[in-house]
mmCIF file of C-alpha atoms in Angstrom:
data_model
loop_
_atom_site.group_PDB
_atom_site.id
_atom_site.type_symbol
_atom_site.label_atom_id
_atom_site.label_comp_id
_atom_site.label_asym_id
_atom_site.label_seq_id
_atom_site.Cartn_x
_atom_site.Cartn_y
_atom_site.Cartn_z
ATOM 1 C CA MET W 1355 -65.190 7.733 60.212
ATOM 2 C CA SER W 1356 -68.487 7.567 58.421
ATOM 3 C CA ASN W 1357 -69.548 10.486 56.257
ATOM 4 C CA ARG W 1358 -73.204 9.835 57.040
ATOM 5 C CA SER W 1359 -73.175 11.520 60.447
ATOM 6 C CA ALA W 1360 -75.064 14.790 60.611
ATOM 7 C CA PRO W 1361 -72.850 17.804 61.172
ATOM 8 C CA ALA W 1362 -72.468 18.719 64.824
ATOM 9 C CA GLN W 1363 -74.457 21.694 66.065
ATOM 10 C CA THR W 1364 -72.577 24.924 66.589
ATOM 11 C CA MET W 1365 -73.342 27.480 69.263
ATOM 12 C CA ASP W 1366 -72.023 30.934 68.408
ATOM 13 C CA PRO W 1367 -72.239 33.351 71.379
ATOM 14 C CA ARG W 1368 -71.259 36.359 69.226
ATOM 15 C CA PRO W 1369 -70.245 38.644 72.109
ATOM 16 C CA SER W 1370 -70.072 42.362 71.500
ATOM 17 C CA PRO W 1371 -66.568 43.775 71.047
ATOM 18 C CA LEU W 1372 -64.521 45.084 73.946
ATOM 19 C CA VAL W 1373 -63.393 48.140 72.006
ATOM 20 C CA HIS W 1374 -65.206 50.419 69.587
ATOM 21 C CA ASP W 1375 -64.772 49.812 65.886
ATOM 22 C CA SER W 1376 -62.508 52.051 63.864
ATOM 23 C CA GLN W 1377 -65.348 54.245 62.611
ATOM 24 C CA GLN W 1378 -66.446 55.304 66.064
ATOM 25 C CA ALA W 1379 -64.941 58.201 67.961
ATOM 26 C CA PRO W 1380 -62.191 56.867 70.238
ATOM 27 C CA ARG W 1381 -62.472 57.420 73.956
ATOM 28 C CA ARG W 1382 -60.043 60.064 75.157
ATOM 29 C CA PHE W 1383 -57.904 59.827 78.260
ATOM 30 C CA GLU W 1384 -56.418 63.046 79.532
ATOM 31 C CA VAL W 1385 -53.042 62.720 81.192
ATOM 32 C CA ILE W 1386 -51.707 65.713 83.107
ATOM 33 C CA GLN W 1387 -48.053 66.146 82.346
ATOM 34 C CA GLY W 1388 -45.564 66.225 85.161
ATOM 35 C CA GLY W 1389 -44.348 64.121 88.096
ATOM 36 C CA GLU W 1390 -46.822 62.806 90.615
ATOM 37 C CA GLU W 1391 -49.889 63.971 88.708
ATOM 38 C CA ALA W 1392 -48.750 62.065 85.623
ATOM 39 C CA ARG W 1393 -48.150 58.895 87.624
ATOM 40 C CA SER W 1394 -51.533 59.211 89.303
ATOM 41 C CA ALA W 1395 -53.255 59.713 85.948
ATOM 42 C CA ALA W 1396 -51.444 56.682 84.495
ATOM 43 C CA GLU W 1397 -52.490 54.519 87.443
ATOM 44 C CA LYS W 1398 -56.058 55.643 86.938
ATOM 45 C CA GLY W 1399 -55.867 54.885 83.221
ATOM 46 C CA ARG W 1400 -54.494 51.391 83.806
ATOM 47 C CA ALA W 1401 -57.171 50.744 86.421
ATOM 48 C CA MET W 1402 -59.823 51.771 83.886
ATOM 49 C CA LEU W 1403 -58.330 49.352 81.353
ATOM 50 C CA ARG W 1404 -58.340 46.460 83.828
ATOM 51 C CA ALA W 1405 -61.911 47.266 84.843
ATOM 52 C CA ALA W 1406 -62.966 47.201 81.181
ATOM 53 C CA VAL W 1407 -61.366 43.785 80.699
ATOM 54 C CA GLU W 1408 -63.056 42.406 83.833
ATOM 55 C CA GLU W 1409 -66.417 43.767 82.683
ATOM 56 C CA ARG W 1410 -65.862 42.127 79.313
ATOM 57 C CA LEU W 1411 -65.098 38.762 80.932
ATOM 58 C CA LEU W 1412 -68.231 38.992 83.059
ATOM 59 C CA GLN W 1413 -70.345 39.958 80.058
ATOM 60 C CA VAL W 1414 -69.129 37.046 77.937
ATOM 61 C CA LEU W 1415 -69.493 34.439 80.678
ATOM 62 C CA LYS W 1416 -73.037 35.598 81.396
ATOM 63 C CA ASP W 1417 -73.844 35.540 77.691
ATOM 64 C CA VAL W 1418 -72.403 32.048 77.261
ATOM 65 C CA HIS W 1419 -74.358 30.839 80.301
ATOM 66 C CA GLY W 1420 -77.598 32.223 78.883
ATOM 67 C CA ARG W 1421 -77.071 30.659 75.490
ATOM 68 C CA LEU W 1422 -76.086 27.304 76.950
ATOM 69 C CA ALA W 1423 -79.205 27.317 79.140
ATOM 70 C CA ALA W 1424 -81.367 28.145 76.118
ATOM 71 C CA PHE W 1425 -79.709 25.403 74.064
ATOM 72 C CA LEU W 1426 -80.509 22.808 76.739
ATOM 73 C CA LYS W 1427 -84.222 23.398 76.208
ATOM 74 C CA ASN W 1428 -83.863 21.800 72.754
ATOM 75 C CA PRO W 1429 -80.480 20.023 72.561
ATOM 76 C CA GLY W 1430 -81.233 17.836 69.550
ATOM 77 C CA ARG W 1431 -80.158 14.227 69.171
ATOM 78 C CA LEU W 1432 -76.512 14.393 68.154
ATOM 79 C CA GLY W 1433 -75.162 14.451 71.696
ATOM 80 C CA VAL W 1434 -72.493 17.054 70.962
ATOM 81 C CA VAL W 1435 -72.279 20.820 70.507
ATOM 82 C CA ASN W 1436 -69.524 23.035 69.154
ATOM 83 C CA LEU W 1437 -68.890 26.133 71.321
ATOM 84 C CA PRO W 1438 -66.299 27.970 69.171
ATOM 85 C CA LEU W 1439 -65.698 30.968 71.421
ATOM 86 C CA VAL W 1440 -62.248 31.481 72.977
ATOM 87 C CA LEU W 1441 -61.985 33.665 76.074
ATOM 88 C CA SER W 1442 -58.272 34.177 76.656
ATOM 89 C CA GLU W 1443 -55.752 36.844 77.543
ATOM 90 C CA SER W 1444 -54.540 36.778 73.953
ATOM 91 C CA SER W 1445 -57.978 37.330 72.421
ATOM 92 C CA LEU W 1446 -58.752 40.279 74.700
ATOM 93 C CA THR W 1447 -55.281 41.755 74.281
ATOM 94 C CA TYR W 1448 -55.847 41.729 70.535
ATOM 95 C CA GLU W 1449 -59.192 43.487 70.885
ATOM 96 C CA LEU W 1450 -57.422 46.294 72.746
ATOM 97 C CA TRP W 1451 -54.362 46.398 70.496
ATOM 98 C CA LYS W 1452 -55.822 46.115 66.995
ATOM 99 C CA GLY W 1453 -56.912 49.777 66.957
ATOM 100 C CA PRO W 1454 -53.635 51.289 68.237
ATOM 101 C CA ALA W 1455 -51.661 48.944 65.965
ATOM 102 C CA SER W 1456 -53.104 50.546 62.846
ATOM 103 C CA ASN W 1457 -54.192 54.042 63.945
ATOM 104 C CA PRO W 1458 -51.612 56.554 65.267
ATOM 105 C CA GLU W 1459 -54.294 58.520 67.131
ATOM 106 C CA TYR W 1460 -55.513 55.440 68.974
ATOM 107 C CA ARG W 1461 -51.917 54.502 69.712
ATOM 108 C CA ALA W 1462 -51.199 57.914 71.230
ATOM 109 C CA GLN W 1463 -54.259 57.577 73.428
ATOM 110 C CA MET W 1464 -53.128 54.170 74.669
ATOM 111 C CA VAL W 1465 -49.656 55.552 75.406
ATOM 112 C CA ALA W 1466 -51.226 58.347 77.431
ATOM 113 C CA MET W 1467 -53.690 56.056 79.155
ATOM 114 C CA MET W 1468 -50.972 53.695 80.339
ATOM 115 C CA GLY W 1469 -48.446 56.393 81.158
ATOM 116 C CA ALA W 1470 -45.926 54.913 78.743
ATOM 117 C CA ALA W 1471 -43.060 56.868 77.256
ATOM 118 C CA PRO W 1472 -44.169 58.821 74.157
ATOM 119 C CA ASN W 1473 -41.409 57.155 72.146
ATOM 120 C CA ALA W 1474 -42.182 53.611 73.386
ATOM 121 C CA ASP W 1475 -41.888 51.016 70.646
ATOM 122 C CA ASP W 1476 -44.628 48.507 69.853
ATOM 123 C CA ALA W 1477 -42.957 45.658 71.738
ATOM 124 C CA SER W 1478 -42.726 47.696 74.934
ATOM 125 C CA LEU W 1479 -46.302 48.943 74.679
ATOM 126 C CA VAL W 1480 -47.703 45.495 73.939
ATOM 127 C CA GLY W 1481 -45.708 44.035 76.830
ATOM 128 C CA GLU W 1482 -47.267 46.590 79.185
ATOM 129 C CA LEU W 1483 -50.703 45.884 77.764
ATOM 130 C CA MET W 1484 -50.268 42.127 78.216
ATOM 131 C CA ALA W 1485 -49.306 42.667 81.866
ATOM 132 C CA GLU W 1486 -52.455 44.711 82.538
ATOM 133 C CA VAL W 1487 -54.720 42.188 80.798
ATOM 134 C CA HIS W 1488 -53.112 39.350 82.748
ATOM 135 C CA GLN W 1489 -53.701 41.180 86.036
ATOM 136 C CA ALA W 1490 -57.325 41.789 85.062
ATOM 137 C CA PHE W 1491 -57.774 38.040 84.474
ATOM 138 C CA VAL W 1492 -56.202 37.275 87.865
ATOM 139 C CA ASP W 1493 -58.379 39.831 89.659
ATOM 140 C CA PHE W 1494 -61.512 38.651 87.865
ATOM 141 C CA GLN W 1495 -61.020 35.012 88.812
ATOM 142 C CA LYS W 1496 -60.274 35.916 92.443
ATOM 143 C CA GLY W 1497 -63.151 38.371 92.803
ATOM 144 C CA ARG W 1498 -66.753 37.600 93.692
ATOM 145 C CA PRO W 1499 -68.329 38.498 90.308
ATOM 146 C CA GLY W 1500 -65.839 36.314 88.447
ATOM 147 C CA SER W 1501 -66.154 33.335 90.769
ATOM 148 C CA ASP W 1502 -69.958 33.576 90.665
ATOM 149 C CA ALA W 1503 -69.994 33.736 86.860
ATOM 150 C CA ARG W 1504 -67.631 30.786 86.654
ATOM 151 C CA LYS W 1505 -69.818 28.810 89.060
ATOM 152 C CA GLN W 1506 -72.920 29.511 86.972
ATOM 153 C CA TYR W 1507 -71.090 28.433 83.809
ATOM 154 C CA GLU W 1508 -70.044 25.138 85.406
ATOM 155 C CA GLU W 1509 -73.528 24.580 86.826
ATOM 156 C CA VAL W 1510 -75.212 24.880 83.435
ATOM 157 C CA LEU W 1511 -72.668 22.419 82.048
ATOM 158 C CA GLN W 1512 -73.916 19.902 84.616
ATOM 159 C CA GLY W 1513 -77.177 20.035 82.687
ATOM 160 C CA PHE W 1514 -75.268 18.961 79.584
ATOM 161 C CA GLU W 1515 -73.969 15.954 81.539
ATOM 162 C CA LEU W 1516 -77.540 14.970 82.415
ATOM 163 C CA ALA W 1517 -78.689 15.503 78.828
ATOM 164 C CA ASN W 1518 -75.739 13.507 77.445
ATOM 165 C CA VAL W 1519 -74.603 16.380 75.253
ATOM 166 C CA LEU W 1520 -70.848 16.929 75.168
ATOM 167 C CA PRO W 1521 -69.575 20.487 74.525
ATOM 168 C CA ILE W 1522 -66.384 20.769 72.459
ATOM 169 C CA VAL W 1523 -64.369 23.981 72.790
ATOM 170 C CA PRO W 1524 -61.085 25.356 71.433
ATOM 171 C CA GLY W 1525 -58.492 25.133 74.180
ATOM 172 C CA HIS W 1526 -56.486 28.064 72.864
ATOM 173 C CA ASP W 1527 -56.738 31.207 70.811
ATOM 174 C CA THR W 1528 -54.687 30.785 67.635
ATOM 175 C CA GLY W 1529 -55.677 34.151 66.195
ATOM 176 C CA PRO W 1530 -53.783 37.239 65.069
ATOM 177 C CA MET W 1531 -52.354 38.281 68.455
ATOM 178 C CA LEU W 1532 -49.931 35.369 68.452
ATOM 179 C CA ALA W 1533 -48.700 36.351 64.996
ATOM 180 C CA GLU W 1534 -48.296 39.928 66.232
ATOM 181 C CA LEU W 1535 -46.214 38.760 69.184
ATOM 182 C CA ALA W 1536 -44.008 36.730 66.857
ATOM 183 C CA ARG W 1537 -43.484 39.840 64.724
ATOM 184 C CA LEU W 1538 -42.497 41.817 67.820
ATOM 185 C CA GLY W 1539 -40.192 39.091 69.124
ATOM 186 C CA ILE W 1540 -42.261 38.478 72.258
ATOM 187 C CA THR W 1541 -42.595 34.947 73.651
ATOM 188 C CA PRO W 1542 -45.774 34.725 75.769
ATOM 189 C CA GLU W 1543 -46.451 32.429 78.702
ATOM 190 C CA LYS W 1544 -48.173 29.210 77.627
ATOM 191 C CA ASP W 1545 -51.408 30.190 79.401
ATOM 192 C CA PHE W 1546 -51.609 33.483 77.494
ATOM 193 C CA SER W 1547 -53.713 31.871 74.760
ATOM 194 C CA ARG W 1548 -55.566 29.356 76.970
ATOM 195 C CA SER W 1549 -59.347 29.772 77.121
ATOM 196 C CA LEU W 1550 -61.189 30.315 80.409
ATOM 197 C CA LEU W 1551 -63.996 28.173 79.008
ATOM 198 C CA VAL W 1552 -61.890 25.014 79.399
ATOM 199 C CA VAL W 1553 -63.344 23.110 82.378
ATOM 200 C CA PRO W 1554 -63.626 19.371 83.127
ATOM 201 C CA GLN W 1555 -67.182 19.133 81.757
ATOM 202 C CA VAL W 1556 -66.016 19.978 78.219
ATOM 203 C CA VAL W 1557 -63.520 18.425 75.850
ATOM 204 C CA ALA W 1558 -60.968 20.937 74.618
ATOM 205 C CA VAL W 1559 -58.932 20.910 71.432
ATOM 206 C CA GLY W 1560 -55.349 21.600 72.437
ATOM 207 C CA LEU W 1561 -52.131 22.634 70.770
ATOM 208 C CA SER W 1562 -50.285 19.559 72.056
ATOM 209 C CA PRO W 1563 -51.426 16.206 73.499
ATOM 210 C CA GLU W 1564 -49.534 16.795 76.767
ATOM 211 C CA GLU W 1565 -51.996 19.508 77.833
ATOM 212 C CA GLY W 1566 -54.526 17.055 79.174
ATOM 213 C CA SER W 1567 -54.786 15.936 82.798
ATOM 214 C CA THR W 1568 -56.685 13.362 84.828
ATOM 215 C CA SER W 1569 -59.566 15.807 85.194
ATOM 216 C CA GLN W 1570 -59.383 17.724 81.902
ATOM 217 C CA VAL W 1571 -59.632 15.967 78.536
ATOM 218 C CA VAL W 1572 -57.627 17.787 75.858
ATOM 219 C CA ILE W 1573 -57.352 16.331 72.362
ATOM 220 C CA ALA W 1574 -54.748 17.429 69.827
ATOM 221 C CA GLY W 1575 -54.558 16.644 66.127
ATOM 222 C CA LEU W 1576 -58.175 17.375 65.181
ATOM 223 C CA THR W 1577 -60.039 20.616 64.669
ATOM 224 C CA VAL W 1578 -63.031 21.451 66.853
ATOM 225 C CA LEU W 1579 -65.409 20.603 64.003
ATOM 226 C CA GLN W 1580 -63.642 17.301 63.260
ATOM 227 C CA LEU W 1581 -63.807 16.315 66.917
ATOM 228 C CA CYS W 1582 -67.487 17.267 67.107
ATOM 229 C CA ASN W 1583 -68.280 15.116 64.090
ATOM 230 C CA LEU W 1584 -66.270 12.239 65.565
ATOM 231 C CA VAL W 1585 -68.207 12.412 68.853
ATOM 232 C CA ALA W 1586 -71.509 12.526 66.944
ATOM 233 C CA HIS W 1587 -70.429 9.441 65.007
ATOM 234 C CA LEU W 1588 -69.396 7.607 68.191
ATOM 235 C CA ARG W 1589 -72.862 8.205 69.584
ATOM 236 C CA ASN W 1590 -74.339 6.944 66.344
ATOM 237 C CA LEU W 1591 -72.275 3.761 66.731
ATOM 238 C CA ASN W 1592 -73.131 3.433 70.422
ATOM 239 C CA PRO W 1593 -76.248 5.324 71.582
ATOM 240 C CA LEU W 1594 -75.641 4.163 75.182
ATOM 241 C CA LEU W 1595 -72.490 6.266 75.627
ATOM 242 C CA SER W 1596 -72.502 8.807 78.445
ATOM 243 C CA ASN W 1597 -70.418 11.983 78.335
ATOM 244 C CA ARG W 1598 -68.002 10.434 80.829
ATOM 245 C CA GLN W 1599 -67.580 7.343 78.658
ATOM 246 C CA VAL W 1600 -66.973 9.428 75.535
ATOM 247 C CA ARG W 1601 -64.250 11.346 77.361
ATOM 248 C CA GLN W 1602 -62.696 8.103 78.569
ATOM 249 C CA LEU W 1603 -62.693 6.584 75.086
ATOM 250 C CA LEU W 1604 -61.068 9.694 73.620
ATOM 251 C CA VAL W 1605 -58.351 9.681 76.274
ATOM 252 C CA LEU W 1606 -57.721 5.955 75.829
ATOM 253 C CA SER W 1607 -57.404 6.211 72.057
ATOM 254 C CA ALA W 1608 -55.073 9.228 72.378
ATOM 255 C CA THR W 1609 -52.725 7.482 74.824
ATOM 256 C CA ASP W 1610 -49.682 5.368 74.004
ATOM 257 C CA LEU W 1611 -50.076 2.746 76.723
ATOM 258 C CA LYS W 1612 -46.619 1.236 76.205
ATOM 259 C CA LYS W 1613 -44.846 4.581 76.572
ATOM 260 C CA ALA W 1614 -47.461 6.040 78.964
ATOM 261 C CA ILE W 1615 -47.646 9.278 76.982
ATOM 262 C CA ARG W 1616 -50.415 11.205 75.276
ATOM 263 C CA LYS W 1617 -50.434 11.425 71.483
ATOM 264 C CA SER W 1618 -52.216 13.410 68.800
ATOM 265 C CA MET W 1619 -55.336 12.006 67.150
ATOM 266 C CA GLY W 1620 -54.651 10.773 63.640
ATOM 267 C CA GLN W 1621 -56.575 8.325 61.471
ATOM 268 C CA ALA W 1622 -55.290 5.335 63.459
ATOM 269 C CA GLU W 1623 -56.579 6.889 66.705
ATOM 270 C CA VAL W 1624 -59.897 7.804 65.062
ATOM 271 C CA ASP W 1625 -60.312 4.199 63.895
ATOM 272 C CA LEU W 1626 -59.387 2.927 67.367
ATOM 273 C CA VAL W 1627 -61.905 5.067 69.250
ATOM 274 C CA GLN W 1628 -64.678 3.955 66.886
ATOM 275 C CA ASP W 1629 -63.743 0.317 67.485
ATOM 276 C CA LEU W 1630 -63.704 0.928 71.246
ATOM 277 C CA ALA W 1631 -67.205 2.417 71.049
ATOM 278 C CA ARG W 1632 -68.457 -0.702 69.250
ATOM 279 C CA GLN W 1633 -66.787 -3.024 71.749
ATOM 280 C CA LEU W 1634 -68.280 -1.136 74.669
ATOM 281 C CA LEU W 1635 -71.738 -1.347 73.084
ATOM 282 C CA ARG W 1636 -71.477 -5.133 72.931
ATOM 283 C CA LEU W 1637 -70.525 -5.232 76.603
ATOM 284 C CA GLN W 1638 -73.333 -2.840 77.546
ATOM 285 C CA VAL W 1639 -75.924 -4.916 75.646
ATOM 286 C CA VAL W 1640 -74.750 -8.112 77.357
ATOM 287 C CA GLU W 1641 -74.969 -6.359 80.728
ATOM 288 C CA LEU W 1642 -78.527 -5.220 80.001
ATOM 289 C CA LEU W 1643 -79.549 -8.771 79.082
ATOM 290 C CA PHE W 1644 -78.496 -10.076 82.497
ATOM 291 C CA VAL W 1645 -79.866 -7.248 84.659
#
């Protein structure tokens, strides 16, 4: 891949944090001790937590939509944009857990909020927290605000199709929450780290090549930045490429046709996709000559 390609543009949504930083006064949740009142208070606390997660999801999707719409007004000439944000159960679980993990006072408040046993270990508490975050994601995607926000996000991405600008996103969160789960001996579901921003209009960088489908292009073996620079270079080699054609070329180069399996992108696959872009350009030029 040529080193002369300009670096791909990066869009950084920079959403505000879900939880307060460690220097701010923590929010207090009062739990009345004893039987039914304690259970009722715990249910209320968990409902508040889920509501906070849903509000966070809505906030980020609206923010991403606004920034994508603003970017479209001046998309540049590279034909690719790096959207580095990951919106996953794992990333939001970490936002909620990082305070209690290091501060005993915050931890006690989370125990009270969730109605957990005072002597609950970290693994048990994190497991409960993961369950509540997961339910918040489910409720958000089923509810009207979530479905509307998702629809708006996908609609603005249609503008990127028309502008021939391909967004590249991380398919998964690989941050500190996964390391924390490994420390606690917890094996999460595979979708725990998957980003909600992965939709068919974007190309996602995955953890394994098998993640892709007929409608969703997922590339493994390259970083988001490497893939962005590769797409920019492909468009430099062949300015006639549409977003759909770029996705097709990436899938073709990352597929073992003899074995009918997906494979990771290495140097051989990078060389192949560049050659495919050149070949397609020759065909497109010939087609234009005879139109």
